[in-house]
Amino acid sequence: MPATRKQPPTGTQLERQVKRLLSERIPAGWSLQARRAESLDRYRVDLLAEIASPSGESAVLAVEVKRTLEPRDVFRAVEQISVTKAGASRRTVPVVAAAYLSPRTRAMLRARGVGYVDITGNARIEVSTPGLFISTDGADRDPWPRDHKLRSLRGRGAARAMRAIIDTPPPYGVRELAHSTGASAPTLSRVLDLLERESIVTRVRGAVSTVDWQAAIRRWAEDYDQTDSNTPTTVLEPRGLAALENKLRATKFAYAATGALAAQRFDPIAPTRLATIYVTDPSQVIDRLNLRETEAGANVVLLEPLDPVVFDRTVARDGLRCVALSQLTVDLLTGPGREPSQGEEMLAWMERNEHVWRP
């Protein structure tokens, strides 16, 4: 007999678990009284949870309970809960609860000053009076994914689609984008559907009208990883990275610098101690450049790419071929050491210079 797919909680189960989680997360000595409610004054609300400090000060959490809440639905939920807050007392704190809230959904709620809790353990609730701050982490993956929808940007097709979507200024249709970038039209459609649910792209009659490219890069970085998604070979350039750069400038084989080495060409931050280079054949490159394969003391990482798309739309900087900025930034955000912080700097550079890299 086939196993039954795990189902998300029902509405009643969800409300019960939200009450339990809230009770578990308040400090010792505090009290919480939660009840279902049809309205708060003349405004609808799902749960009212009154919290009280040991000194007797209290506030009410007005909890809007959703079985599912995708990023594209956040604006509507926030609008609804804001109306509830406006019609209630000053000490009413708006909170959205769901079975699972994705990282993108949680970030959007935080940006709008709305508390949240999901039953995997993600919670953030701030109460000014009495002073209370709750912040806990739960799952970053939906325990109850719907099989018919794309949920991950891991893999070759997704990488090529993401590069096309980020690098190409809208508006455009799926077939038009597929033709101009070489990405698969069916894969583009599925990736765009995911990004639309995540409130990262908007479409009008099927055509992409806007893309939040920063959010797209961050969402891609949730599923992609510089060294796990590609195949790394660690090597040593005995004469140092300056010698490596001179060799690369003189070579004719396909390569593309990424990571800190490429980031230095756009926004110098700190000396580069590790060079990361995409190549098609690491063994051949080791022989041609007289490098030494090693596991300890390496100063070069040769990456065999997940997909040749890393060689598309490369840019030349100081005589060095570098990956496109969308690829560079997702590599930095998921790279080792200080590279994630350099990724944040690159995002800022890209925002200041969007006319340069995304004309």
Coordinates of C-alpha atoms in Angstrom, one line a residue:
M1 CA 0.0 0.0 0.0
P2 CA 1.6 3.3 -1.0
A3 CA 2.5 5.8 1.8
T4 CA 0.2 8.7 2.3
R5 CA 1.8 12.0 1.7
K6 CA 2.1 14.1 4.8
Q7 CA -0.6 16.7 5.0
P8 CA -0.5 20.2 6.4
P9 CA -2.6 20.8 9.6
T10 CA -6.2 21.7 9.4
G11 CA -7.4 25.1 10.4
T12 CA -8.4 23.9 13.9
Q13 CA -5.2 22.0 14.4
L14 CA -3.2 25.1 13.3
E15 CA -5.0 27.4 15.7
R16 CA -4.3 24.9 18.6
Q17 CA -0.7 24.6 17.7
V18 CA -0.3 28.4 17.4
K19 CA -1.7 28.9 20.9
R20 CA 0.7 26.3 22.3
L21 CA 3.7 27.8 20.5
L22 CA 2.9 31.3 21.8
S23 CA 2.5 29.9 25.4
E24 CA 5.9 28.2 25.1
R25 CA 7.7 31.3 23.9
I26 CA 6.7 33.9 26.5
P27 CA 9.2 34.3 29.4
A28 CA 8.7 32.6 32.8
G29 CA 6.4 34.6 35.0
W30 CA 4.3 35.9 32.1
S31 CA 0.8 34.7 31.3
L32 CA -1.1 34.2 28.1
Q33 CA -4.8 33.8 27.6
A34 CA -5.8 32.9 24.0
R35 CA -9.2 32.5 22.6
R36 CA -11.0 32.4 19.3
A37 CA -12.9 35.6 18.3
E38 CA -15.2 36.5 15.5
S39 CA -14.4 40.2 15.8
L40 CA -12.3 42.7 17.5
D41 CA -14.7 45.6 18.0
R42 CA -16.2 45.6 14.5
Y43 CA -13.1 44.1 12.9
R44 CA -12.6 40.4 12.2
V45 CA -9.7 38.5 13.8
D46 CA -9.0 34.8 14.2
L47 CA -7.3 34.7 17.6
L48 CA -6.9 37.1 20.5
A49 CA -4.0 36.3 22.8
E50 CA -3.7 38.6 25.9
I51 CA -0.2 38.6 27.4
A52 CA 0.6 40.0 30.8
S53 CA 3.9 40.7 32.4
P54 CA 4.7 39.9 36.1
S55 CA 4.0 43.6 36.9
G56 CA 0.5 43.3 35.5
E57 CA 1.0 45.3 32.2
S58 CA -0.7 43.7 29.3
A59 CA -1.2 43.8 25.5
V60 CA -3.2 41.8 23.0
L61 CA -1.9 39.9 20.1
A62 CA -4.4 40.0 17.2
V63 CA -3.5 36.9 15.3
E64 CA -4.6 36.4 11.7
V65 CA -4.3 32.6 11.0
K66 CA -3.6 31.4 7.4
R67 CA -3.2 27.8 6.4
T68 CA -0.8 29.0 3.7
L69 CA 0.7 32.4 3.1
E70 CA 2.9 32.9 0.0
P71 CA 4.9 36.1 -0.5
R72 CA 2.4 37.4 -3.1
D73 CA -0.3 37.2 -0.5
V74 CA 1.6 39.2 2.1
F75 CA 0.3 42.6 1.1
R76 CA -3.3 41.5 1.4
A77 CA -2.7 39.9 4.8
V78 CA -0.9 42.9 6.1
E79 CA -3.6 45.2 4.8
Q80 CA -6.2 43.1 6.6
I81 CA -4.3 42.9 9.9
S82 CA -3.6 46.7 9.7
V83 CA -7.3 47.4 9.6
T84 CA -7.7 45.3 12.6
K85 CA -5.0 47.2 14.5
A86 CA -6.4 50.5 13.5
G87 CA -9.8 49.7 15.0
A88 CA -8.4 48.3 18.2
S89 CA -6.6 49.6 21.3
R90 CA -3.1 51.0 21.1
R91 CA -1.7 47.9 22.8
T92 CA -2.9 45.5 20.1
V93 CA 0.0 43.9 18.2
P94 CA -0.7 42.5 14.7
V95 CA 0.6 38.9 14.2
V96 CA 0.3 36.6 11.2
A97 CA 0.3 32.8 11.8
A98 CA 0.6 30.0 9.4
A99 CA 1.7 26.3 9.1
Y100 CA 4.9 27.5 7.4
L101 CA 6.3 30.9 6.4
S102 CA 9.1 31.0 3.9
P103 CA 12.3 33.2 4.4
R104 CA 10.9 35.6 1.8
T105 CA 7.5 35.8 3.5
R106 CA 9.1 36.4 6.9
A107 CA 11.4 39.1 5.5
M108 CA 8.4 40.9 4.0
L109 CA 6.4 40.7 7.2
R110 CA 9.4 42.1 9.2
A111 CA 9.8 45.0 6.7
R112 CA 6.1 45.9 7.3
G113 CA 6.3 45.7 11.1
V114 CA 4.0 42.7 11.5
G115 CA 4.8 39.9 13.8
Y116 CA 4.7 36.2 12.7
V117 CA 4.7 32.7 14.0
D118 CA 4.6 29.3 12.2
I119 CA 4.3 25.9 13.6
T120 CA 7.8 24.8 12.5
G121 CA 9.2 27.3 15.1
N122 CA 9.8 30.5 13.1
A123 CA 8.6 33.4 15.2
R124 CA 9.2 37.1 15.6
I125 CA 6.9 39.2 17.8
E126 CA 7.8 42.6 19.3
V127 CA 5.6 44.2 22.0
S128 CA 6.7 47.7 23.2
T129 CA 4.5 47.8 26.3
P130 CA 5.0 45.6 28.2
G131 CA 8.5 45.1 26.8
L132 CA 8.7 41.7 25.1
F133 CA 10.7 40.4 22.1
I134 CA 10.3 36.9 20.8
S135 CA 12.6 35.6 18.0
T136 CA 13.1 31.9 17.2
D137 CA 14.1 30.0 14.1
G138 CA 12.3 27.0 12.6
A139 CA 12.3 25.4 9.2
D140 CA 13.6 27.1 6.0
R141 CA 11.9 24.5 3.8
D142 CA 8.2 23.8 3.5
P143 CA 7.4 20.5 5.2
W144 CA 4.2 20.3 3.2
P145 CA 5.2 21.2 -0.4
R146 CA 2.6 20.9 -3.2
D147 CA 3.9 18.4 -5.7
H148 CA 2.7 20.2 -8.8
K149 CA 4.6 23.4 -8.2
L150 CA 8.3 24.1 -8.5
R151 CA 9.7 24.8 -5.1
S152 CA 13.5 24.8 -5.6
L153 CA 15.9 26.7 -7.8
R154 CA 18.5 24.0 -7.5
G155 CA 19.8 22.5 -10.8
R156 CA 21.0 23.3 -14.3
G157 CA 17.8 24.4 -15.8
A158 CA 17.0 26.7 -12.9
A159 CA 20.5 28.3 -13.0
R160 CA 20.1 29.1 -16.7
A161 CA 16.6 30.4 -16.2
M162 CA 17.6 32.6 -13.3
R163 CA 20.5 34.1 -15.2
A164 CA 18.2 35.0 -18.1
I165 CA 15.5 36.5 -15.8
I166 CA 18.0 38.6 -13.8
D167 CA 20.3 39.7 -16.6
T168 CA 17.5 40.8 -19.0
P169 CA 15.5 44.0 -18.2
P170 CA 11.8 43.5 -18.6
P171 CA 9.3 43.6 -20.3
Y172 CA 9.5 40.3 -22.1
G173 CA 7.6 37.2 -22.8
V174 CA 8.7 33.6 -22.1
R175 CA 9.3 32.7 -25.7
E176 CA 11.2 35.9 -26.4
L177 CA 13.4 35.4 -23.4
A178 CA 14.1 31.8 -24.3
H179 CA 15.1 32.8 -27.8
S180 CA 17.4 35.5 -26.7
T181 CA 19.2 33.6 -23.9
G182 CA 19.0 29.9 -24.8
A183 CA 17.1 29.0 -21.7
S184 CA 14.3 26.4 -21.9
A185 CA 10.9 27.9 -22.3
P186 CA 9.2 25.3 -20.1
T187 CA 11.8 25.8 -17.4
L188 CA 11.5 29.5 -17.6
S189 CA 7.7 29.2 -17.2
R190 CA 8.1 27.1 -14.0
V191 CA 10.8 29.4 -12.5
L192 CA 8.7 32.5 -13.3
D193 CA 5.7 30.9 -11.6
L194 CA 7.8 30.3 -8.5
L195 CA 9.2 33.9 -8.5
E196 CA 5.7 35.3 -9.0
R197 CA 4.4 33.3 -6.0
E198 CA 7.4 34.8 -4.1
S199 CA 6.4 38.3 -5.2
I200 CA 9.7 38.7 -7.0
V201 CA 8.3 39.1 -10.5
T202 CA 5.0 40.5 -11.7
R203 CA 3.4 39.5 -15.0
V204 CA 0.7 41.1 -17.1
R205 CA -1.2 38.8 -19.4
G206 CA 1.7 36.3 -19.2
A207 CA 4.5 38.7 -20.0
V208 CA 7.0 39.7 -17.3
S209 CA 6.6 43.4 -16.4
T210 CA 8.8 43.8 -13.4
V211 CA 11.7 41.9 -11.7
D212 CA 13.1 42.6 -8.3
W213 CA 16.5 41.4 -9.3
Q214 CA 18.0 41.7 -5.8
A215 CA 15.3 39.5 -4.3
A216 CA 15.8 37.1 -7.3
I217 CA 19.5 36.7 -6.5
R218 CA 18.8 36.2 -2.8
R219 CA 16.1 33.6 -3.5
W220 CA 18.5 31.8 -5.9
A221 CA 21.1 31.8 -3.2
E222 CA 18.8 29.8 -0.9
D223 CA 19.0 26.8 -3.2
Y224 CA 22.4 27.3 -4.9
D225 CA 25.8 26.9 -3.4
Q226 CA 29.1 27.9 -5.0
T227 CA 31.1 24.7 -4.2
D228 CA 28.2 22.2 -3.7
S229 CA 26.4 23.1 -7.0
N230 CA 29.6 23.0 -9.0
T231 CA 32.6 20.6 -8.8
P232 CA 35.7 22.1 -7.1
T233 CA 39.3 21.2 -7.4
T234 CA 41.7 22.9 -5.0
V235 CA 45.2 23.7 -6.3
L236 CA 48.3 25.8 -5.5
E237 CA 49.9 28.5 -7.6
P238 CA 53.3 28.5 -6.0
R239 CA 54.2 32.0 -7.2
G240 CA 51.1 33.6 -5.9
L241 CA 47.9 35.0 -7.3
A242 CA 49.5 37.8 -9.3
A243 CA 51.4 35.2 -11.3
L244 CA 48.1 33.3 -11.8
E245 CA 46.4 36.4 -13.2
N246 CA 49.3 37.0 -15.7
K247 CA 48.9 33.4 -16.9
L248 CA 45.2 33.8 -17.3
R249 CA 45.5 37.0 -19.3
A250 CA 47.8 35.2 -21.8
T251 CA 45.7 32.0 -22.1
K252 CA 43.2 31.2 -24.8
F253 CA 41.2 28.4 -23.1
A254 CA 37.7 29.1 -21.7
Y255 CA 37.6 30.4 -18.1
A256 CA 35.7 32.9 -16.0
A257 CA 36.9 34.3 -12.7
T258 CA 34.3 34.5 -9.9
G259 CA 34.4 35.0 -6.1
A260 CA 36.7 37.5 -4.4
L261 CA 39.1 37.6 -7.4
A262 CA 36.4 38.9 -9.7
A263 CA 34.7 41.1 -7.0
Q264 CA 38.0 43.0 -6.6
R265 CA 37.6 44.3 -10.2
F266 CA 34.3 46.0 -9.4
D267 CA 34.5 47.1 -5.8
P268 CA 37.9 46.6 -4.1
I269 CA 37.3 45.6 -0.5
A270 CA 40.2 43.5 0.9
P271 CA 43.2 41.6 -0.6
T272 CA 42.2 38.4 -2.3
R273 CA 43.8 35.3 -0.8
L274 CA 41.8 32.7 -2.7
A275 CA 41.1 32.7 -6.5
T276 CA 38.1 30.9 -7.8
I277 CA 38.0 30.2 -11.5
Y278 CA 35.4 28.4 -13.7
V279 CA 37.0 26.1 -16.2
T280 CA 35.7 23.3 -18.4
D281 CA 38.5 20.8 -17.7
P282 CA 40.4 21.3 -14.4
S283 CA 43.1 18.7 -15.2
Q284 CA 44.0 20.4 -18.5
V285 CA 44.2 23.8 -16.7
I286 CA 46.4 22.4 -14.0
D287 CA 48.8 21.2 -16.7
R288 CA 48.7 24.3 -18.8
L289 CA 49.2 26.7 -15.9
N290 CA 51.7 24.6 -14.0
L291 CA 49.5 24.4 -10.9
R292 CA 49.7 21.8 -8.1
E293 CA 46.7 19.9 -7.0
T294 CA 46.5 20.0 -3.2
E295 CA 44.0 19.7 -0.3
A296 CA 46.0 21.8 2.1
G297 CA 47.4 25.3 1.5
A298 CA 45.5 25.9 -1.7
N299 CA 45.2 29.4 -3.1
V300 CA 43.1 28.5 -6.2
V301 CA 39.8 26.7 -6.6
L302 CA 39.0 25.5 -10.1
L303 CA 35.2 25.0 -10.5
E304 CA 33.8 22.7 -13.1
P305 CA 30.4 24.4 -13.6
L306 CA 27.0 23.0 -13.1
D307 CA 26.0 24.5 -16.5
P308 CA 28.0 26.3 -19.2
V309 CA 25.8 29.4 -18.6
V310 CA 28.6 30.7 -16.3
F311 CA 30.5 31.5 -19.5
D312 CA 27.6 33.5 -21.0
R313 CA 27.8 37.3 -20.9
T314 CA 31.2 37.4 -19.2
V315 CA 32.8 40.8 -18.7
A316 CA 36.5 41.8 -19.1
R317 CA 38.0 43.7 -16.2
D318 CA 41.7 44.5 -16.1
G319 CA 42.4 42.0 -18.8
L320 CA 40.7 39.2 -16.8
R321 CA 37.5 37.4 -17.9
C322 CA 34.9 37.5 -15.1
V323 CA 31.5 36.0 -14.8
A324 CA 28.4 38.2 -15.2
L325 CA 27.5 40.1 -12.1
S326 CA 24.4 38.1 -11.4
Q327 CA 26.5 34.9 -11.3
L328 CA 29.3 36.6 -9.4
T329 CA 26.9 37.8 -6.6
V330 CA 25.2 34.5 -6.1
D331 CA 28.6 32.8 -6.0
L332 CA 29.8 35.3 -3.3
L333 CA 26.6 35.0 -1.2
T334 CA 27.1 31.3 -1.0
G335 CA 30.9 31.2 -1.0
P336 CA 33.4 30.6 1.9
G337 CA 34.9 32.9 4.4
R338 CA 34.3 36.6 3.9
E339 CA 32.7 36.1 0.5
P340 CA 29.0 36.5 1.7
S341 CA 29.8 39.9 3.1
Q342 CA 31.5 40.8 -0.3
G343 CA 28.3 39.6 -1.9
E344 CA 26.3 42.2 0.0
E345 CA 28.8 44.8 -1.2
M346 CA 28.3 43.7 -4.7
L347 CA 24.6 43.9 -4.5
A348 CA 25.0 47.6 -3.4
W349 CA 27.4 48.2 -6.3
M350 CA 25.0 46.7 -8.7
E351 CA 22.2 48.9 -7.4
R352 CA 24.3 52.0 -7.9
N353 CA 25.4 50.9 -11.3
E354 CA 22.4 49.1 -12.8
H355 CA 22.8 51.1 -16.0
V356 CA 26.2 49.5 -16.5
W357 CA 25.5 45.8 -16.0
R358 CA 21.7 45.7 -17.0
P359 CA 21.3 48.4 -19.7

